[in-house]
Amino acid sequence: MTDCKLTINGKDYTLKVEEKWTLLYVLREVLGLTGTKEGCGTSDCGACKVLVDGKAVNSCSLLALKMEGKKITTIEGIGSSDKPHPIQEAFIEAGAVQCGFCTPGMIISTKALLDGNIDPSEEEIREGLSKNLCRCTGYVKIIDAVNIAAAKIKELK
Amino acid sequence: MGRIIGSKTPIDDALAKATGEAIYTGDMKLANMCYGKLILSTIAFGKVKSIDYSEALKIDGVIDVLTYKDFPSDKYNSALRFKDHGIIKSETVVSETVRFVGDRIGVVLAETLEIAEKALKTISVEYEEYTPILDEEEAAVSATNIHEGISNKVATIATGADADKVAELIKSADLIFEDKIKIPMVNQLSIETFSVIGDYRAKKLTIYATTQNTFAIRVLASDVYKMPLNKVVVIQPTLGGAFGGKLEAVTELVAAGASIKVKRPVKIVLSRKESMIASRTRNGATIEVKSGVNKDGTILATDFRILTNTGAYVGSAVNVIGAMSHKLLKAYKYPLRYTGSPVMTNTPIAGAMRGYGSPQAFIGMNLHINRIANELGMDPIEMTMKHLVDKNEVDLLTFGNPELKACVVRGQEMFAWDSKKKEIEEFNNKNKDFTRGIGFGIGAHGAGVYPAHQDCINLLLRLNEDGSFNYWSASHDMGNGSLTAQKMIISEIITTEVADIESTEVNTETCPWNLGDYASRGVFVEGEGALKLALAMKEAILDVAVLKHKVNKEALTLKDKHVYLGNKLLCNFSEIAMYAQKELQKEISVLIDHHSIAGRTSYGAHFAEVEIDKSSGSVKVLDYVAVHDSGTVINRMGIEGQLEGGIQMGLGYALSEKMTFDEKGYLLENNLKKYHLFNSTEMPKIRTDFIETGDNGGPFGAKSISECAVVPVAPTIINAVANAIGKHTTSIPISKEEVLNIINK
């Protein structure tokens, strides 16, 4: 075990971790932050996406030890049921949530996309979500949700 | 149509899911819990000679390794639906004889998931190997039985027109057309894999599972572990998609048995690869279809024969073939004979998947009729329409009121089929690098399981002191929104909002009995039950209002969560509940039972335009229209979402998804790089619509959508590809390499 300092959702953690532990393993098994899901473990489905320094990345393929000094945001850091983020509200309103297992990852990718481009074209939205697989929605209402979220965020600015 | 019925309502647990606060089985941790990893067979057919786990036991944190000697040898059928369901038993919790790569041999238990994974790698198994049989055609005639005493060809079911009559009609026709179509297995691929926690303590077994079938898992655990039903509790936490894959017992009995053995909660989470090889698949199939057709395009008769590849155990073998046996007869009205046999092979176990046999059957028929139309120079829609069931023409008791033709007409209009035909011709004449094509397909699927077997649910609703409601429905919502639809139905009647009704997770100890959630029962059967429940609650509220206000019941109505006497507001629901508690000394709760008395059929007609890059063979779907007869729409947001998701699944079926095996039985597409799901950049624009004539037997005239949604997709796309390249093809899925091959031929 090695000491590891992580900054997650604005909170500093000092943990003992094994070299091989992925960020996903630490989030779910060590810290109990189970909002981040594992859908494949091979970096192919995007269910485990978190923001690392603002970029949406697959936490199943990142070693926890390499995350020192970086700013990590999980779905729990985006918003909560008491205070949902406009993107989360948009996903609900648009009907973009069905089984919900891809949803945290989708919302993380949406956050990264809209932080960089508050006015994305449909093509840019599709591209921005292309590394997140969904089996329930056919992506139609998820794309609607990103548009609604962009409008909500613009309104707040 | 109503205040709430027909509106766009988000799924009831959307907030919990969107914030990551929803708890799925894999998110749970119980005190003193340990972790299990399954020991799965690495060969397709053989017998375990020895298992060496001595190294595993030396690892710090390993608790035990359990194999077939540690579990009951009682056989069961993991596709069981209810107590004493008479289906062939061929499976055991873990096995000494292995019948596919992924068959369960044992389980290693450790203090952490990481240690369990590490220990698994040190276990070596020695096998006596037999030659595997991987193809259904081969297995059907093989001298080797995969299961002693059970023929590989498990059964044969024939329905429809008389065999001799069909043969005679085909012979008498101007032309005879024959097609042979091979369809590979595919995977349900819910993004959530399979998880379970078995927790045995104080002679009581609790199983938390990713399941759509809690009460059947309860029966299986009770049978195998010889425990009374009231000492077995099965709970379904939030479910991350299922699509039929989570209907059968997969890991539940392993975790249960392991927990009984070590007296600690045991959690098993399957990896993606394990979920693909060791859970359930959609049956592969070999279809042979033969029709006698006159030159004017009239099909005199069709002889439709299918062998399904049902995998290594009996499971759902006969159920799928049986369910499939009447689907074509509900869509086509001319003499058609169906003969189907499920065949066991040394491949992963096939089970339920969205459509339950219908996709394979309708791939066969749609491709076949499309080819006949092309060869006769007819429009495939015109040719198909001549043979489809008419409204009010079929047996109303079981078939319902088909609006299939209306779906075709509406879709043809929305898609602008006729003008698109011309546009495509012009495009193809001008363009050297790309070619475009249009395709069409129809499909049908049931709503509810009656009359195949009993189809019933009991439901419970309580009015709380503050006017809110609790709802106990063992309706296994998988993210498809069946519970939301039920809450909408209740709300419509008792004038609440969906958010006023809180439901529990499915729990066999606290919820009244229900079948599992399959056969698209969620709205048609369970929703009709919810309607009855709401009407009973309305009566109960009015009965108390009568006593409280000394008024005639006939003049009372409910509006905006209040009781009215004519236009005069009498009281709110909280006052009703409090009066009942204080003055009548009772709670207002209602329990109802509902059983379906009719099977109904839902229909869909789909239309697609594709563009093929002639240099690479890659297929791009440009436009997609789907029109369905699901009866009355309960939740417009839900039904659209189901249909759009069904189209994503069907597009994969047509173009990118398959489970194929090397000669040793190893799955080649064993991760999400090789097993390709359509992503957001590949999905076309989708336009949907619904014919809402409605039908009886379901709530407000509703039928079903979730399974029917996927049925017409794959043949629609394959027919569009055939149209684009100007040649008949029956390849499923059709890869760009195959498209190139056909173009260059």
mmCIF file of N, CA and C in Angstrom, chain A residues 18 20-21 25 28-30 34-35 37-40 42-45 47 75-76 79-82 84 88 91-95 97-104 107 122 125-127 129-130 132-141 143, chain B residues 10-11 14-15 17-24 26-27 29 35 112-114 187-193 238-241 243 272 353-354 478-480 637 640-642 644-645 648-649 657 672-673 675 677-681 683-686:
data_model
loop_
_atom_site.group_PDB
_atom_site.id
_atom_site.type_symbol
_atom_site.label_atom_id
_atom_site.label_comp_id
_atom_site.label_asym_id
_atom_site.label_seq_id
_atom_site.Cartn_x
_atom_site.Cartn_y
_atom_site.Cartn_z
ATOM 1 N N GLU A 18 -3.247 0.447 -3.297
ATOM 2 C CA GLU A 18 -2.326 -0.459 -3.997
ATOM 3 C C GLU A 18 -1.985 0.184 -5.339
ATOM 4 N N LYS A 20 -1.913 -1.048 -8.209
ATOM 5 C CA LYS A 20 -2.749 -1.477 -9.344
ATOM 6 C C LYS A 20 -4.168 -0.911 -9.284
ATOM 7 N N TRP A 21 -4.528 -0.307 -8.172
ATOM 8 C CA TRP A 21 -5.918 0.140 -8.045
ATOM 9 C C TRP A 21 -6.255 1.248 -9.047
ATOM 10 N N TYR A 25 -11.947 1.866 -8.872
ATOM 11 C CA TYR A 25 -11.942 0.971 -7.711
ATOM 12 C C TYR A 25 -11.910 1.794 -6.423
ATOM 13 N N ARG A 28 -15.380 3.615 -5.909
ATOM 14 C CA ARG A 28 -16.512 2.745 -5.547
ATOM 15 C C ARG A 28 -16.244 1.899 -4.313
ATOM 16 N N GLU A 29 -15.088 1.243 -4.280
ATOM 17 C CA GLU A 29 -14.840 0.261 -3.220
ATOM 18 C C GLU A 29 -14.251 0.884 -1.958
ATOM 19 N N VAL A 30 -13.449 1.936 -2.121
ATOM 20 C CA VAL A 30 -12.804 2.526 -0.944
ATOM 21 C C VAL A 30 -13.635 3.688 -0.389
ATOM 22 N N THR A 34 -20.540 5.520 -5.200
ATOM 23 C CA THR A 34 -21.021 4.504 -6.143
ATOM 24 C C THR A 34 -21.817 5.077 -7.309
ATOM 25 N N GLY A 35 -21.922 6.404 -7.363
ATOM 26 C CA GLY A 35 -22.614 7.006 -8.514
ATOM 27 C C GLY A 35 -21.887 6.725 -9.808
ATOM 28 N N LYS A 37 -20.308 4.361 -12.364
ATOM 29 C CA LYS A 37 -20.625 2.952 -12.628
ATOM 30 C C LYS A 37 -19.536 2.254 -13.434
ATOM 31 N N GLU A 38 -19.489 0.931 -13.298
ATOM 32 C CA GLU A 38 -18.619 0.148 -14.171
ATOM 33 C C GLU A 38 -19.479 -0.634 -15.150
ATOM 34 N N GLY A 39 -19.286 -0.372 -16.436
ATOM 35 C CA GLY A 39 -20.069 -1.090 -17.450
ATOM 36 C C GLY A 39 -19.241 -2.067 -18.250
ATOM 37 N N CYS A 40 -17.927 -1.868 -18.277
ATOM 38 C CA CYS A 40 -17.117 -2.785 -19.091
ATOM 39 C C CYS A 40 -15.735 -3.046 -18.507
ATOM 40 N N THR A 42 -13.083 -1.929 -19.618
ATOM 41 C CA THR A 42 -12.091 -1.910 -20.696
ATOM 42 C C THR A 42 -12.084 -0.577 -21.439
ATOM 43 N N SER A 43 -12.661 0.440 -20.807
ATOM 44 C CA SER A 43 -12.650 1.784 -21.385
ATOM 45 C C SER A 43 -13.451 1.894 -22.682
ATOM 46 N N ASP A 44 -14.500 1.101 -22.803
ATOM 47 C CA ASP A 44 -15.280 1.113 -24.041
ATOM 48 C C ASP A 44 -16.693 1.680 -23.909
ATOM 49 N N CYS A 45 -17.219 1.817 -22.684
ATOM 50 C CA CYS A 45 -18.642 2.177 -22.575
ATOM 51 C C CYS A 45 -18.898 3.551 -21.958
ATOM 52 N N ALA A 47 -19.445 4.438 -18.879
ATOM 53 C CA ALA A 47 -20.283 4.518 -17.674
ATOM 54 C C ALA A 47 -19.483 5.024 -16.478
ATOM 55 N N ILE A 75 -19.988 12.207 -10.411
ATOM 56 C CA ILE A 75 -21.393 12.614 -10.527
ATOM 57 C C ILE A 75 -21.890 13.227 -9.216
ATOM 58 N N GLU A 76 -21.374 12.732 -8.091
ATOM 59 C CA GLU A 76 -21.796 13.271 -6.793
ATOM 60 C C GLU A 76 -21.372 14.735 -6.644
ATOM 61 N N GLY A 79 -24.016 17.556 -8.795
ATOM 62 C CA GLY A 79 -25.240 18.051 -8.149
ATOM 63 C C GLY A 79 -25.847 16.934 -7.330
ATOM 64 N N SER A 80 -26.834 17.260 -6.534
ATOM 65 C CA SER A 80 -27.466 16.235 -5.699
ATOM 66 C C SER A 80 -28.971 16.325 -5.875
ATOM 67 N N SER A 81 -29.698 15.383 -5.284
ATOM 68 C CA SER A 81 -31.157 15.429 -5.431
ATOM 69 C C SER A 81 -31.734 16.681 -4.757
ATOM 70 N N ASP A 82 -31.029 17.198 -3.738
ATOM 71 C CA ASP A 82 -31.486 18.447 -3.114
ATOM 72 C C ASP A 82 -31.161 19.656 -3.983
ATOM 73 N N PRO A 84 -29.963 19.680 -7.743
ATOM 74 C CA PRO A 84 -29.452 19.125 -9.009
ATOM 75 C C PRO A 84 -28.866 20.207 -9.917
ATOM 76 N N GLN A 88 -28.395 17.843 -14.969
ATOM 77 C CA GLN A 88 -29.183 16.738 -14.392
ATOM 78 C C GLN A 88 -30.678 17.004 -14.566
ATOM 79 N N PHE A 91 -31.608 16.280 -18.178
ATOM 80 C CA PHE A 91 -31.707 14.844 -18.462
ATOM 81 C C PHE A 91 -33.056 14.293 -17.997
ATOM 82 N N ILE A 92 -33.503 14.751 -16.836
ATOM 83 C CA ILE A 92 -34.791 14.289 -16.302
ATOM 84 C C ILE A 92 -35.932 14.785 -17.186
ATOM 85 N N GLU A 93 -35.925 16.087 -17.456
ATOM 86 C CA GLU A 93 -37.026 16.690 -18.224
ATOM 87 C C GLU A 93 -37.137 16.127 -19.634
ATOM 88 N N ALA A 94 -36.004 15.832 -20.239
ATOM 89 C CA ALA A 94 -36.019 15.374 -21.636
ATOM 90 C C ALA A 94 -36.417 13.906 -21.767
ATOM 91 N N GLY A 95 -36.434 13.178 -20.663
ATOM 92 C CA GLY A 95 -36.687 11.734 -20.754
ATOM 93 C C GLY A 95 -35.424 10.981 -21.145
ATOM 94 N N VAL A 97 -33.303 9.755 -19.150
ATOM 95 C CA VAL A 97 -32.967 8.738 -18.150
ATOM 96 C C VAL A 97 -33.944 7.568 -18.274
ATOM 97 N N GLN A 98 -33.415 6.391 -18.538
ATOM 98 C CA GLN A 98 -34.266 5.186 -18.455
ATOM 99 C C GLN A 98 -33.695 4.300 -17.346
ATOM 100 N N CYS A 99 -32.820 3.350 -17.700
ATOM 101 C CA CYS A 99 -32.302 2.501 -16.621
ATOM 102 C C CYS A 99 -31.311 3.258 -15.753
ATOM 103 N N GLY A 100 -30.715 4.302 -16.306
ATOM 104 C CA GLY A 100 -29.888 5.190 -15.500
ATOM 105 C C GLY A 100 -28.442 4.760 -15.333
ATOM 106 N N PHE A 101 -28.084 3.610 -15.867
ATOM 107 C CA PHE A 101 -26.733 3.111 -15.595
ATOM 108 C C PHE A 101 -25.679 3.863 -16.398
ATOM 109 N N CYS A 102 -26.044 4.340 -17.573
ATOM 110 C CA CYS A 102 -25.086 5.136 -18.361
ATOM 111 C C CYS A 102 -25.181 6.608 -17.993
ATOM 112 N N THR A 103 -26.242 6.976 -17.259
ATOM 113 C CA THR A 103 -26.564 8.386 -17.051
ATOM 114 C C THR A 103 -25.456 9.196 -16.368
ATOM 115 N N PRO A 104 -24.870 8.725 -15.249
ATOM 116 C CA PRO A 104 -23.792 9.531 -14.647
ATOM 117 C C PRO A 104 -22.663 9.824 -15.632
ATOM 118 N N ILE A 107 -23.758 12.362 -18.179
ATOM 119 C CA ILE A 107 -23.826 13.714 -17.609
ATOM 120 C C ILE A 107 -22.410 14.295 -17.474
ATOM 121 N N GLU A 122 -25.694 19.856 -33.298
ATOM 122 C CA GLU A 122 -26.098 18.464 -33.039
ATOM 123 C C GLU A 122 -24.931 17.518 -33.290
ATOM 124 N N ILE A 125 -22.658 17.572 -30.406
ATOM 125 C CA ILE A 125 -23.214 16.835 -29.266
ATOM 126 C C ILE A 125 -23.005 15.338 -29.473
ATOM 127 N N ARG A 126 -23.353 14.872 -30.671
ATOM 128 C CA ARG A 126 -23.189 13.439 -30.962
ATOM 129 C C ARG A 126 -21.731 13.027 -30.788
ATOM 130 N N GLU A 127 -20.829 13.868 -31.264
ATOM 131 C CA GLU A 127 -19.396 13.577 -31.133
ATOM 132 C C GLU A 127 -18.993 13.564 -29.659
ATOM 133 N N LEU A 129 -20.680 12.802 -27.134
ATOM 134 C CA LEU A 129 -21.221 11.657 -26.382
ATOM 135 C C LEU A 129 -20.842 10.315 -27.011
ATOM 136 N N SER A 130 -19.995 10.370 -28.032
ATOM 137 C CA SER A 130 -19.747 9.152 -28.820
ATOM 138 C C SER A 130 -18.998 8.071 -28.049
ATOM 139 N N ASN A 132 -19.763 7.296 -24.955
ATOM 140 C CA ASN A 132 -20.680 6.822 -23.907
ATOM 141 C C ASN A 132 -21.750 5.964 -24.547
ATOM 142 N N LEU A 133 -21.792 4.695 -24.171
ATOM 143 C CA LEU A 133 -22.809 3.816 -24.756
ATOM 144 C C LEU A 133 -24.082 3.812 -23.916
ATOM 145 N N CYS A 134 -25.218 3.802 -24.610
ATOM 146 C CA CYS A 134 -26.517 3.682 -23.957
ATOM 147 C C CYS A 134 -27.275 2.572 -24.663
ATOM 148 N N ARG A 135 -27.949 1.728 -23.911
ATOM 149 C CA ARG A 135 -28.706 0.632 -24.521
ATOM 150 C C ARG A 135 -30.206 0.902 -24.482
ATOM 151 N N CYS A 136 -30.630 1.962 -23.781
ATOM 152 C CA CYS A 136 -32.075 2.165 -23.592
ATOM 153 C C CYS A 136 -32.699 3.182 -24.537
ATOM 154 N N THR A 137 -31.988 4.261 -24.841
ATOM 155 C CA THR A 137 -32.661 5.440 -25.399
ATOM 156 C C THR A 137 -32.477 5.680 -26.888
ATOM 157 N N GLY A 138 -31.513 4.983 -27.498
ATOM 158 C CA GLY A 138 -31.195 5.335 -28.883
ATOM 159 C C GLY A 138 -30.595 6.722 -28.988
ATOM 160 N N TYR A 139 -30.215 7.303 -27.864
ATOM 161 C CA TYR A 139 -29.541 8.613 -27.736
ATOM 162 C C TYR A 139 -30.431 9.808 -28.087
ATOM 163 N N VAL A 140 -31.638 9.563 -28.594
ATOM 164 C CA VAL A 140 -32.472 10.660 -29.101
ATOM 165 C C VAL A 140 -32.749 11.673 -27.988
ATOM 166 N N LYS A 141 -33.252 11.178 -26.865
ATOM 167 C CA LYS A 141 -33.623 12.086 -25.779
ATOM 168 C C LYS A 141 -32.399 12.576 -25.001
ATOM 169 N N ILE A 143 -29.641 13.508 -26.562
ATOM 170 C CA ILE A 143 -29.237 14.666 -27.375
ATOM 171 C C ILE A 143 -30.164 15.851 -27.079
ATOM 172 N N PRO B 10 -41.488 11.999 -17.125
ATOM 173 C CA PRO B 10 -40.185 11.355 -16.884
ATOM 174 C C PRO B 10 -40.327 10.143 -15.959
ATOM 175 N N ILE B 11 -39.406 9.214 -16.090
ATOM 176 C CA ILE B 11 -39.428 8.020 -15.245
ATOM 177 C C ILE B 11 -39.339 8.448 -13.774
ATOM 178 N N ALA B 14 -35.942 9.167 -11.946
ATOM 179 C CA ALA B 14 -34.947 9.854 -12.781
ATOM 180 C C ALA B 14 -33.985 10.707 -11.943
ATOM 181 N N LEU B 15 -34.504 11.373 -10.922
ATOM 182 C CA LEU B 15 -33.649 12.260 -10.115
ATOM 183 C C LEU B 15 -32.573 11.437 -9.386
ATOM 184 N N LYS B 17 -31.385 8.614 -10.250
ATOM 185 C CA LYS B 17 -30.431 8.072 -11.225
ATOM 186 C C LYS B 17 -29.506 9.160 -11.771
ATOM 187 N N ALA B 18 -30.059 10.332 -12.049
ATOM 188 C CA ALA B 18 -29.259 11.404 -12.649
ATOM 189 C C ALA B 18 -28.241 11.983 -11.669
ATOM 190 N N THR B 19 -28.475 11.802 -10.389
ATOM 191 C CA THR B 19 -27.537 12.327 -9.391
ATOM 192 C C THR B 19 -26.590 11.248 -8.878
ATOM 193 N N GLY B 20 -26.747 10.032 -9.361
ATOM 194 C CA GLY B 20 -25.896 8.930 -8.894
ATOM 195 C C GLY B 20 -26.305 8.420 -7.522
ATOM 196 N N GLU B 21 -27.477 8.864 -7.045
ATOM 197 C CA GLU B 21 -27.907 8.456 -5.698
ATOM 198 C C GLU B 21 -28.710 7.148 -5.701
ATOM 199 N N ALA B 22 -29.152 6.716 -6.871
ATOM 200 C CA ALA B 22 -29.889 5.445 -6.947
ATOM 201 C C ALA B 22 -28.926 4.312 -6.594
ATOM 202 N N ILE B 23 -29.418 3.353 -5.835
ATOM 203 C CA ILE B 23 -28.564 2.235 -5.428
ATOM 204 C C ILE B 23 -28.918 0.991 -6.238
ATOM 205 N N TYR B 24 -27.957 0.556 -7.048
ATOM 206 C CA TYR B 24 -28.081 -0.679 -7.818
ATOM 207 C C TYR B 24 -27.457 -1.804 -6.987
ATOM 208 N N GLY B 26 -25.017 -3.767 -7.474
ATOM 209 C CA GLY B 26 -23.549 -3.709 -7.426
ATOM 210 C C GLY B 26 -23.010 -2.610 -6.525
ATOM 211 N N ASP B 27 -23.876 -1.663 -6.142
ATOM 212 C CA ASP B 27 -23.433 -0.561 -5.267
ATOM 213 C C ASP B 27 -23.541 -0.929 -3.794
ATOM 214 N N LYS B 29 -23.253 -2.762 -0.104
ATOM 215 C CA LYS B 29 -22.273 -3.419 0.761
ATOM 216 C C LYS B 29 -22.981 -3.772 2.056
ATOM 217 N N TYR B 35 -16.576 -11.365 -1.039
ATOM 218 C CA TYR B 35 -16.737 -11.269 -2.491
ATOM 219 C C TYR B 35 -16.465 -12.604 -3.168
ATOM 220 N N THR B 112 -11.914 -9.270 -0.199
ATOM 221 C CA THR B 112 -12.149 -8.143 -1.108
ATOM 222 C C THR B 112 -12.277 -8.669 -2.533
ATOM 223 N N LEU B 113 -12.840 -7.829 -3.371
ATOM 224 C CA LEU B 113 -13.003 -8.156 -4.787
ATOM 225 C C LEU B 113 -11.635 -8.394 -5.418
ATOM 226 N N GLU B 114 -10.692 -7.541 -5.039
ATOM 227 C CA GLU B 114 -9.349 -7.623 -5.618
ATOM 228 C C GLU B 114 -8.688 -8.964 -5.285
ATOM 229 N N ASN B 187 -26.346 -10.394 -27.888
ATOM 230 C CA ASN B 187 -26.378 -10.193 -26.440
ATOM 231 C C ASN B 187 -27.319 -9.059 -26.072
ATOM 232 N N GLN B 188 -28.029 -9.231 -24.954
ATOM 233 C CA GLN B 188 -28.941 -8.175 -24.473
ATOM 234 C C GLN B 188 -28.157 -6.911 -24.189
ATOM 235 N N LEU B 189 -27.013 -7.086 -23.560
ATOM 236 C CA LEU B 189 -26.081 -6.024 -23.270
ATOM 237 C C LEU B 189 -26.646 -4.801 -22.555
ATOM 238 N N SER B 190 -27.343 -5.055 -21.466
ATOM 239 C CA SER B 190 -27.668 -3.939 -20.583
ATOM 240 C C SER B 190 -26.329 -3.380 -20.097
ATOM 241 N N ILE B 191 -26.268 -2.059 -19.902
ATOM 242 C CA ILE B 191 -24.987 -1.461 -19.522
ATOM 243 C C ILE B 191 -24.580 -1.907 -18.115
ATOM 244 N N GLU B 192 -25.567 -2.178 -17.272
ATOM 245 C CA GLU B 192 -25.264 -2.807 -15.983
ATOM 246 C C GLU B 192 -25.050 -4.295 -16.219
ATOM 247 N N THR B 193 -23.948 -4.847 -15.692
ATOM 248 C CA THR B 193 -23.741 -6.293 -15.807
ATOM 249 C C THR B 193 -24.558 -6.980 -14.709
ATOM 250 N N THR B 238 -32.560 -1.064 -7.694
ATOM 251 C CA THR B 238 -32.632 -0.402 -9.006
ATOM 252 C C THR B 238 -31.933 -1.267 -10.047
ATOM 253 N N LEU B 239 -32.573 -1.448 -11.191
ATOM 254 C CA LEU B 239 -32.044 -2.343 -12.215
ATOM 255 C C LEU B 239 -31.551 -1.531 -13.410
ATOM 256 N N GLY B 240 -30.312 -1.791 -13.788
ATOM 257 C CA GLY B 240 -29.688 -1.013 -14.866
ATOM 258 C C GLY B 240 -29.860 -1.627 -16.230
ATOM 259 N N GLY B 241 -31.118 -1.871 -16.594
ATOM 260 C CA GLY B 241 -31.415 -2.467 -17.896
ATOM 261 C C GLY B 241 -31.384 -3.975 -17.813
ATOM 262 N N PHE B 243 -33.589 -6.172 -20.635
ATOM 263 C CA PHE B 243 -33.949 -6.592 -21.995
ATOM 264 C C PHE B 243 -34.185 -8.098 -22.102
ATOM 265 N N ARG B 272 -17.863 -7.545 -17.664
ATOM 266 C CA ARG B 272 -18.559 -7.499 -18.958
ATOM 267 C C ARG B 272 -18.374 -8.810 -19.714
ATOM 268 N N MET B 353 -34.790 -12.448 -24.710
ATOM 269 C CA MET B 353 -34.311 -11.122 -25.107
ATOM 270 C C MET B 353 -35.442 -10.446 -25.865
ATOM 271 N N ARG B 354 -35.645 -9.182 -25.497
ATOM 272 C CA ARG B 354 -36.608 -8.304 -26.166
ATOM 273 C C ARG B 354 -37.126 -8.849 -27.503
ATOM 274 N N MET B 478 -37.191 -1.974 -15.179
ATOM 275 C CA MET B 478 -35.785 -2.164 -15.584
ATOM 276 C C MET B 478 -35.217 -0.883 -16.139
ATOM 277 N N GLY B 479 -35.998 0.195 -15.961
ATOM 278 C CA GLY B 479 -35.635 1.446 -16.607
ATOM 279 C C GLY B 479 -36.568 1.723 -17.767
ATOM 280 N N ASN B 480 -37.466 0.759 -18.016
ATOM 281 C CA ASN B 480 -38.416 0.905 -19.127
ATOM 282 C C ASN B 480 -39.629 1.729 -18.739
ATOM 283 N N MET B 637 -43.566 10.152 -23.484
ATOM 284 C CA MET B 637 -42.114 10.188 -23.340
ATOM 285 C C MET B 637 -41.556 8.772 -23.221
ATOM 286 N N GLU B 640 -41.946 6.736 -26.647
ATOM 287 C CA GLU B 640 -40.953 7.171 -27.641
ATOM 288 C C GLU B 640 -39.578 6.637 -27.267
ATOM 289 N N GLY B 641 -39.247 6.760 -25.989
ATOM 290 C CA GLY B 641 -37.935 6.304 -25.523
ATOM 291 C C GLY B 641 -37.739 4.815 -25.732
ATOM 292 N N GLN B 642 -38.792 4.042 -25.474
ATOM 293 C CA GLN B 642 -38.715 2.596 -25.695
ATOM 294 C C GLN B 642 -38.493 2.279 -27.169
ATOM 295 N N GLU B 644 -37.292 4.290 -29.557
ATOM 296 C CA GLU B 644 -35.981 4.763 -30.023
ATOM 297 C C GLU B 644 -34.866 3.821 -29.570
ATOM 298 N N GLY B 645 -34.981 3.328 -28.341
ATOM 299 C CA GLY B 645 -33.991 2.379 -27.840
ATOM 300 C C GLY B 645 -34.068 1.040 -28.571
ATOM 301 N N GLN B 648 -32.184 1.354 -31.770
ATOM 302 C CA GLN B 648 -30.730 1.235 -31.580
ATOM 303 C C GLN B 648 -30.324 -0.234 -31.518
ATOM 304 N N MET B 649 -31.089 -1.021 -30.781
ATOM 305 C CA MET B 649 -30.780 -2.445 -30.625
ATOM 306 C C MET B 649 -30.911 -3.179 -31.964
ATOM 307 N N GLU B 657 -23.860 -6.219 -34.497
ATOM 308 C CA GLU B 657 -23.800 -7.078 -33.311
ATOM 309 C C GLU B 657 -23.906 -8.558 -33.678
ATOM 310 N N LEU B 672 -16.501 -4.932 -25.555
ATOM 311 C CA LEU B 672 -17.274 -3.914 -26.280
ATOM 312 C C LEU B 672 -16.474 -3.243 -27.397
ATOM 313 N N LYS B 673 -15.230 -3.655 -27.587
ATOM 314 C CA LYS B 673 -14.513 -3.214 -28.791
ATOM 315 C C LYS B 673 -14.926 -4.106 -29.952
ATOM 316 N N TYR B 675 -17.637 -6.360 -29.841
ATOM 317 C CA TYR B 675 -19.094 -6.428 -29.939
ATOM 318 C C TYR B 675 -19.575 -4.989 -30.011
ATOM 319 N N LEU B 677 -21.839 -1.834 -30.262
ATOM 320 C CA LEU B 677 -23.153 -1.215 -30.091
ATOM 321 C C LEU B 677 -23.176 0.111 -30.843
ATOM 322 N N PHE B 678 -24.291 0.412 -31.466
ATOM 323 C CA PHE B 678 -24.413 1.703 -32.142
ATOM 324 C C PHE B 678 -24.199 2.837 -31.141
ATOM 325 N N ASN B 679 -23.344 3.804 -31.509
ATOM 326 C CA ASN B 679 -23.123 4.951 -30.631
ATOM 327 C C ASN B 679 -23.858 6.179 -31.163
ATOM 328 N N SER B 680 -23.681 7.291 -30.474
ATOM 329 C CA SER B 680 -24.491 8.482 -30.792
ATOM 330 C C SER B 680 -24.187 9.051 -32.174
ATOM 331 N N THR B 681 -22.984 8.828 -32.690
ATOM 332 C CA THR B 681 -22.675 9.381 -34.014
ATOM 333 C C THR B 681 -23.243 8.502 -35.126
ATOM 334 N N MET B 683 -26.175 6.742 -34.875
ATOM 335 C CA MET B 683 -27.638 6.671 -34.884
ATOM 336 C C MET B 683 -28.220 7.674 -35.862
ATOM 337 N N PRO B 684 -29.210 7.243 -36.654
ATOM 338 C CA PRO B 684 -29.859 8.184 -37.578
ATOM 339 C C PRO B 684 -30.866 9.052 -36.835
ATOM 340 N N LYS B 685 -31.384 10.009 -37.520
ATOM 341 C CA LYS B 685 -32.556 10.740 -37.022
ATOM 342 C C LYS B 685 -33.720 9.755 -37.028
ATOM 343 N N ILE B 686 -34.503 9.781 -35.989
ATOM 344 C CA ILE B 686 -35.625 8.850 -35.905
ATOM 345 C C ILE B 686 -36.926 9.633 -35.799
#
